[in-house]
């Protein structure tokens, strides 16, 4: 028979999945002989059962809870509802992964009209007893019955007015009694029934409420952010109460074994005399630093310090502990591995190795890869941030803090920047035309677009802060202003963005630059590189990005998106001429103008990367992206190009597609206009020859064909590449090697990967397109409805951010196997956005990819994630 309830003495620290983190650690501390108030844990499986049973607790589980309650009464010598020595308990949530503050807690459960008298008699303190009772009614009503806390506060304020006092502490025992009466009256009015007097009923209702809180909105958001599966459920811990608020020989506090902000090795924390846990959190009174306890209660301090040291040595990690002192006696209420800043995480991990507590591999696994981000981007000055008000929120699309003046176009951005001003570019959405403006901006804010929108992808690539998809903003380009939360912001006004939270501030908030070069960072990343098996490359389109990525440890470039350079300087003119060309001759003429630019760009990248692999992807986006859409812009451009507005309007109309992402793009462009692929091949091969001829490096180009769907298509484009490349190489007189491979980003390519590998010499999984085409929804628009899918638990996370391993992942796995069956030595990587996402990186390791490629600022994250994947799943 399944067991759903465990006494603390029955569990242990390895039972996290079943007992939750808090339950497992309470059991472990009991086993270690530490002073833990007695209690029991209702398991996470009981929570799952509760949901499976339509949000009810099965009679067997209730019976088991009652059995353990009886045992608890026996052990403590206290009884529920006793008139002389009543048992009071706390009821707290505790999931497998800690979710601080996300779920509910109830204290002082067991109090009723009778027990409160017993409690008053036992403590000799009626005020304390009635204060505890009124707090319980308030908490129970809020958490279990969803009656707003505020209404109770109003009742308290009303009584204080009547008594002519200002502070709660000035209320006497009789006042507390009166509060209890009034609270119960209010409860009855609202609920149509009396406040439950049977402690067993109170207990079962509280357990249900904790189970229910697993599904509250803030818990759901937290889980999605931290990739905690919904089906884990939470455990519930029922523990006999100890009272830190029973006099001046009592108190309560929270402490860490090391400083969670800096990692410094010293007991760090605070406590309050004569208080309950919630008083510390509420911040009404200022707590004292833990060191002061040494003076105030030396015996208790020594005992606590000793326990802290033992716990850290036991768990071999920094601990975050809650304790209560009741009449001079210390009780441990909780211990867990402490949350810490990125800087502290690095220092603690490295120090624990130096102290001989853990080995290098363990240290590598101790740092959350995503946390490294904080060390690579500017952040807000902590003091300045405290004073700033959030005026809106969008998606946290690209991390970092930005502060600058509002501009609405790339042109304005460049003008302000040229005058030495910092700017934030505000757009409905961005397009490739905005690149130069984006490059000079501190931050980018868009009204539309999700995590893989143009703005998000490009900003991450540049390491620029971006908040995307803030639908509350109304932009009026003509008036050069936007409104948000009722306030208008004009060109030149200051705003600030937090790309790590999505917060928008309507004012200037000071920032401080990143400092990633610390010694701890270097040592830990050195260990990560030693243990990882995946290569880590970067997606970079310019020498500048490439340099940045190499500084962050990139071993190659997995994706150069050639079109990202088409907007720089004069290139766009030639690109547009190519698009409006009426025949092959004209198109070739335009391409000839583009050739020297492309070749120069590639030479620049090869110079930075040396002999590291560089995968250059050929032209991919639909051509309409390079032309304007508005009549006045078309007219202006036509005049510039020396053609009629009618002619240009015709071209724009002819390029219009209903679903451009599924339209005339990718290698379809090369099939229709092979001269484009010829020009790009000429640029790549000439660049490689030129750099090789300088003598320092031997370059081996890797040419990548996008959006392939069929081996014949691949063969056709490859022949264009090979015939062009071989001719140039023969003329050059040097023996240049090169490879031609393809992206696997169309489901059909994944299905036919074995055949495609007869032509393709390497694969790179373009999981952005592969995700959109497998799901059949667009990466630019999915943000509009994915929210409904999260709310309804149909999807747990954004498939464009975390690879859908079940579906899209299956295609990847299949293609890897089929490709290797055809061509065992072929190298395979991933260059979709997932290449920098830790759980997706682990998947890539498991399916045997050669490398992952991600934006420069995610390179350290991918290095660490790859190391953790290798340590957890040895190949
Ligand atoms: C992809 O589709 O995953 C990819 C890397 O190509 P892009 O994002 O340029 O379409
Ligand atoms: Mg793609």
PDB file of C-alpha atoms in Angstrom, residues 110 133-134 149 164 234 323 526 586 622 631 690 703:
ATOM      1  CA  UNK A 110      -5.118  24.306  16.420  1.00  0.00           C
ATOM      2  CA  UNK A 133      -5.451  33.293  17.962  1.00  0.00           C
ATOM      3  CA  UNK A 134      -6.303  36.487  16.078  1.00  0.00           C
ATOM      4  CA  UNK A 149      -5.867  40.337   4.792  1.00  0.00           C
ATOM      5  CA  UNK A 164      -6.601  55.989  20.920  1.00  0.00           C
ATOM      6  CA  UNK A 234       4.447  20.082  -3.267  1.00  0.00           C
ATOM      7  CA  UNK A 323      15.659  29.134  13.784  1.00  0.00           C
ATOM      8  CA  UNK A 526      38.630  26.410 -16.583  1.00  0.00           C
ATOM      9  CA  UNK A 586      21.265  43.127 -64.253  1.00  0.00           C
ATOM     10  CA  UNK A 622      12.546  36.690 -47.893  1.00  0.00           C
ATOM     11  CA  UNK A 631       4.093  54.566 -50.359  1.00  0.00           C
ATOM     12  CA  UNK A 690      43.499  36.158 -49.147  1.00  0.00           C
ATOM     13  CA  UNK A 703      29.552  26.934 -46.376  1.00  0.00           C
TER      14      UNK A 703
END
